[in-house]
Short mmCIF file of C-alpha atoms in Angstrom, two decimals:
data_model
loop_
_atom_site.label_atom_id
_atom_site.label_comp_id
_atom_site.label_asym_id
_atom_site.label_seq_id
_atom_site.Cartn_x
_atom_site.Cartn_y
_atom_site.Cartn_z
CA ASP A 1 -0.07 -0.13 -0.05
CA VAL A 2 1.22 3.48 -0.64
CA VAL A 3 1.90 5.30 2.59
CA MET A 4 1.02 9.29 2.35
CA THR A 5 2.80 11.12 5.09
CA GLN A 6 1.90 14.86 5.78
CA SER A 7 3.99 17.70 7.33
CA PRO A 8 3.28 19.50 9.44
CA LEU A 9 0.51 17.92 11.39
CA SER A 10 -0.69 21.23 12.65
CA LEU A 11 -0.12 24.95 11.50
CA SER A 12 -0.99 27.97 13.15
CA VAL A 13 -0.89 31.02 10.67
CA THR A 14 -1.40 34.70 11.05
CA LEU A 15 -4.39 36.00 8.87
CA GLY A 16 -3.20 37.36 5.59
CA GLN A 17 0.20 35.08 5.71
CA PRO A 18 0.99 32.19 3.61
CA ALA A 19 0.74 28.59 4.49
CA SER A 20 2.50 25.49 3.17
CA ILE A 21 1.57 21.65 3.71
CA SER A 22 3.94 19.17 2.55
CA CYS A 23 2.85 15.49 1.38
CA ARG A 24 5.24 12.78 0.75
CA SER A 25 4.22 9.26 -0.89
CA SER A 26 6.29 5.94 -0.13
CA GLN A 27 6.36 5.29 -3.86
CA SER A 28 6.18 7.17 -7.02
CA LEU A 29 2.66 8.40 -7.84
CA VAL A 30 3.10 8.28 -11.48
CA HIS A 31 0.40 6.11 -12.93
CA SER A 32 0.78 3.85 -16.01
CA ASP A 33 -0.79 6.52 -17.90
CA GLY A 34 1.70 8.96 -17.07
CA LYS A 35 -0.29 11.17 -14.91
CA ILE A 36 -0.17 11.73 -11.24
CA TYR A 37 -3.45 11.36 -9.28
CA LEU A 38 -2.66 13.34 -6.11
CA ASN A 39 -5.78 15.05 -4.60
CA TRP A 40 -6.17 17.77 -1.66
CA PHE A 41 -9.26 17.95 0.38
CA GLN A 42 -10.37 20.62 3.05
CA GLN A 43 -12.56 19.51 5.84
CA ARG A 44 -13.92 22.59 7.85
CA PRO A 45 -15.04 21.96 11.43
CA GLY A 46 -18.24 19.94 11.54
CA GLN A 47 -18.27 19.51 7.77
CA SER A 48 -17.79 16.78 5.15
CA PRO A 49 -14.45 16.77 3.23
CA ARG A 50 -14.36 18.92 0.18
CA ARG A 51 -12.08 18.45 -2.82
CA LEU A 52 -9.68 21.46 -3.46
CA ILE A 53 -7.19 20.27 -5.88
CA TYR A 54 -6.99 17.07 -8.32
CA LYS A 55 -3.96 15.69 -10.21
CA VAL A 56 -1.54 17.57 -8.30
CA SER A 57 -2.30 21.12 -9.41
CA ASN A 58 -5.93 21.39 -10.69
CA ARG A 59 -8.23 23.68 -8.60
CA ASP A 60 -11.83 22.72 -8.22
CA PHE A 61 -14.46 24.75 -9.50
CA GLY A 62 -15.26 27.60 -6.76
CA VAL A 63 -11.93 27.21 -4.89
CA PRO A 64 -9.93 30.35 -4.37
CA ASP A 65 -6.88 31.15 -6.59
CA ARG A 66 -5.05 31.60 -3.26
CA PHE A 67 -4.94 27.88 -3.09
CA SER A 68 -2.35 26.05 -5.17
CA GLY A 69 -0.91 22.54 -5.61
CA SER A 70 2.47 21.46 -6.89
CA GLY A 71 4.87 18.55 -6.85
CA SER A 72 5.93 15.46 -8.65
CA ASP A 73 6.76 11.70 -8.07
CA THR A 74 6.78 11.41 -4.35
CA GLU A 75 6.73 15.17 -3.26
CA PHE A 76 3.86 17.34 -3.23
CA THR A 77 2.51 20.77 -1.70
CA LEU A 78 -0.54 22.58 -0.95
CA LYS A 79 -0.13 26.52 -0.68
CA ILE A 80 -2.16 29.06 0.57
CA SER A 81 -0.90 32.44 -0.51
CA ARG A 82 -2.77 34.52 2.01
CA VAL A 83 -4.73 32.56 4.89
CA GLU A 84 -8.38 33.74 5.69
CA THR A 85 -10.69 32.85 8.40
CA GLU A 86 -12.55 30.39 6.06
CA ASP A 87 -9.58 28.26 5.63
CA VAL A 88 -9.36 26.93 9.18
CA GLY A 89 -9.80 23.13 9.24
CA VAL A 90 -7.86 19.99 8.44
CA TYR A 91 -6.21 19.22 4.92
CA TYR A 92 -5.46 15.97 3.71
CA CYS A 93 -3.72 14.65 0.63
CA MET A 94 -4.96 11.48 -1.16
CA GLN A 95 -3.42 9.26 -3.65
CA SER A 96 -5.77 7.64 -6.50
CA SER A 97 -2.95 6.44 -8.57
CA HIS A 98 -2.32 3.09 -6.99
CA TRP A 99 -5.46 1.26 -5.51
CA PRO A 100 -6.79 -0.44 -3.92
CA PRO A 101 -6.54 0.82 -1.56
CA TYR A 102 -6.68 4.62 -1.86
CA THR A 103 -4.86 6.20 0.97
CA PHE A 104 -4.92 9.62 2.82
CA GLY A 105 -2.47 11.47 4.75
CA GLN A 106 -3.03 11.92 8.44
CA GLY A 107 -4.20 15.39 7.97
CA THR A 108 -2.91 18.90 8.83
CA LYS A 109 -5.03 21.12 11.13
CA LEU A 110 -4.89 24.83 10.18
CA GLU A 111 -5.68 27.14 12.88
CA ILE A 112 -5.51 31.03 12.92
CA LYS A 113 -2.71 32.52 15.29
CA GLU V 1 -26.82 20.02 -8.39
CA VAL V 2 -25.08 16.95 -7.17
CA GLN V 3 -26.31 15.45 -3.98
CA LEU V 4 -25.39 12.50 -1.86
CA VAL V 5 -27.31 11.81 1.46
CA GLU V 6 -26.26 8.80 3.49
CA SER V 7 -28.61 7.25 5.77
CA GLY V 8 -28.68 4.01 7.98
CA GLY V 9 -26.22 4.77 10.77
CA GLY V 10 -26.92 4.34 14.32
CA LEU V 11 -25.90 2.28 17.71
CA VAL V 12 -25.30 -1.27 17.22
CA GLN V 13 -23.76 -3.81 19.58
CA PRO V 14 -20.33 -5.56 18.75
CA GLY V 15 -21.04 -8.60 16.28
CA GLY V 16 -24.30 -6.80 14.85
CA SER V 17 -24.84 -5.81 11.57
CA LEU V 18 -26.00 -2.53 9.93
CA ARG V 19 -26.89 -1.55 6.48
CA LEU V 20 -26.04 1.92 4.90
CA SER V 21 -27.55 3.84 2.05
CA CYS V 22 -26.61 6.67 -0.08
CA GLU V 23 -29.08 8.09 -2.41
CA ALA V 24 -27.58 10.11 -5.53
CA SER V 25 -29.24 13.03 -7.31
CA GLY V 26 -28.32 15.56 -9.95
CA PHE V 27 -25.73 13.46 -12.02
CA ALA V 28 -25.66 10.24 -14.05
CA PHE V 29 -25.18 7.66 -11.08
CA SER V 30 -24.84 4.80 -13.30
CA THR V 31 -21.79 5.93 -15.05
CA TYR V 32 -19.75 6.62 -11.86
CA TRP V 33 -17.55 4.51 -9.60
CA MET V 34 -18.59 4.94 -5.94
CA ASN V 35 -17.03 4.80 -2.99
CA TRP V 36 -17.31 4.59 0.91
CA VAL V 37 -14.83 6.52 3.11
CA ARG V 38 -15.11 6.61 7.06
CA GLN V 39 -13.78 8.73 9.61
CA ALA V 40 -13.14 7.67 13.15
CA PRO V 41 -14.12 10.15 15.99
CA GLY V 42 -11.40 12.63 16.07
CA LYS V 43 -9.27 10.86 13.48
CA GLY V 44 -8.53 10.80 9.62
CA LEU V 45 -9.94 9.64 6.61
CA GLU V 46 -9.82 5.98 5.54
CA TRP V 47 -11.13 4.74 2.10
CA VAL V 48 -13.26 1.57 2.93
CA ALA V 49 -14.72 0.25 -0.50
CA ASN V 50 -15.48 1.13 -3.94
CA ILE V 51 -17.78 -0.32 -6.86
CA LYS V 52 -17.56 -0.04 -10.50
CA PRO V 53 -20.57 1.63 -12.09
CA ASP V 54 -22.21 -1.77 -13.28
CA GLY V 55 -21.45 -3.30 -10.12
CA SER V 56 -18.96 -6.00 -11.63
CA GLN V 57 -15.91 -4.96 -9.67
CA LYS V 58 -15.83 -4.14 -5.85
CA SER V 59 -12.59 -3.30 -3.75
CA TYR V 60 -12.16 -3.36 -0.16
CA VAL V 61 -9.64 -2.14 2.68
CA ASP V 62 -8.17 -5.07 4.36
CA SER V 63 -9.78 -4.22 7.53
CA VAL V 64 -13.19 -4.87 6.31
CA LYS V 65 -12.85 -7.81 3.74
CA GLY V 66 -15.04 -10.58 4.58
CA ARG V 67 -17.20 -8.68 6.90
CA PHE V 68 -18.60 -5.58 4.53
CA ILE V 69 -20.28 -5.69 1.17
CA ILE V 70 -20.63 -2.87 -1.16
CA SER V 71 -23.66 -2.94 -3.67
CA ARG V 72 -25.64 -0.45 -5.86
CA ASP V 73 -28.87 -0.30 -7.43
CA ASN V 74 -28.79 2.09 -10.52
CA ALA V 75 -32.51 2.21 -10.89
CA ARG V 76 -32.73 3.62 -7.57
CA ASN V 77 -29.48 6.04 -7.68
CA SER V 78 -28.49 4.21 -4.69
CA LEU V 79 -25.26 2.97 -3.20
CA TYR V 80 -25.22 0.52 -0.18
CA LEU V 81 -22.86 -0.86 2.35
CA GLN V 82 -23.70 -3.94 4.20
CA MET V 83 -21.63 -4.06 7.24
CA ASP V 84 -21.80 -7.38 9.34
CA SER V 85 -19.77 -8.66 12.44
CA LEU V 86 -19.19 -5.16 13.57
CA ARG V 87 -16.27 -4.27 16.02
CA ALA V 88 -15.68 -1.35 18.00
CA GLU V 89 -12.86 -0.10 15.63
CA ASP V 90 -15.70 0.34 12.87
CA THR V 91 -17.23 3.38 15.00
CA ALA V 92 -16.87 6.11 12.56
CA VAL V 93 -18.85 8.66 10.30
CA TYR V 94 -19.39 6.75 6.92
CA TYR V 95 -19.33 9.10 3.93
CA CYS V 96 -20.28 8.24 0.30
CA ALA V 97 -18.00 9.80 -2.27
CA ARG V 98 -18.53 10.20 -5.97
CA GLY V 99 -15.73 8.60 -8.47
CA GLY V 100 -12.32 7.89 -8.80
CA PHE V 101 -11.43 11.48 -7.82
CA PHE V 102 -13.79 11.89 -4.89
CA ASP V 103 -15.13 14.99 -6.06
CA TRP V 104 -18.33 14.92 -4.36
CA TRP V 105 -19.22 13.65 -0.83
CA GLY V 106 -22.14 13.28 1.22
CA GLN V 107 -22.94 14.55 4.79
CA GLY V 108 -21.88 11.26 6.65
CA THR V 109 -23.92 8.93 8.63
CA LEU V 110 -22.50 7.97 12.10
CA VAL V 111 -22.04 4.31 13.18
CA THR V 112 -21.54 3.49 16.73
CA VAL V 113 -20.55 -0.08 17.74
CA SER V 114 -20.85 -0.32 21.40
CA SER V 115 -22.41 -2.55 24.08
#
């Protein structure tokens, strides 16, 4: 199984400042079709997860452009250029390149300082 | 608008059974893979099972193999999870999620396994 490891596990950021979350996979996420299926999800307190980013760097409809994803092979990053109050929650990376099983990172809790 | 609505959760004793349902609307359900994902209280997300659009292929996480069965009824736009031999560690909110990219999620239904 592919193990996804996120860091840090918690993040305290001042409003308007940037934030960065790292996600590392235990093996390359390059699929046999040449693409990388790495997704990022946001889970606000008391809510269901919501997908933010798919295939490393593609933002979902309605996701603010302050969110961006990057990376390749086994190293991936979610960046928030300027943190806002509504960004509080837990962020998960998830790989869908090599399944079953699909695997998630442990989650990174973002709070406002 | 895409909607996924789970139901069927509740309190069950260890060793008991429960059947979860997920009713889909707003998209062509019969053309999508579907998933169940769970989240234990205060913990992270864990993929549980998925099923091909025509129901001919199913996959499970190792911890539920032989105990859980995923199924679907495309005529009713519904996804199911039959859970047998339930254990305390199955206690979680269970979400249904659409497709291989998990682009839509339901609100979840809570399953509590306790005596």
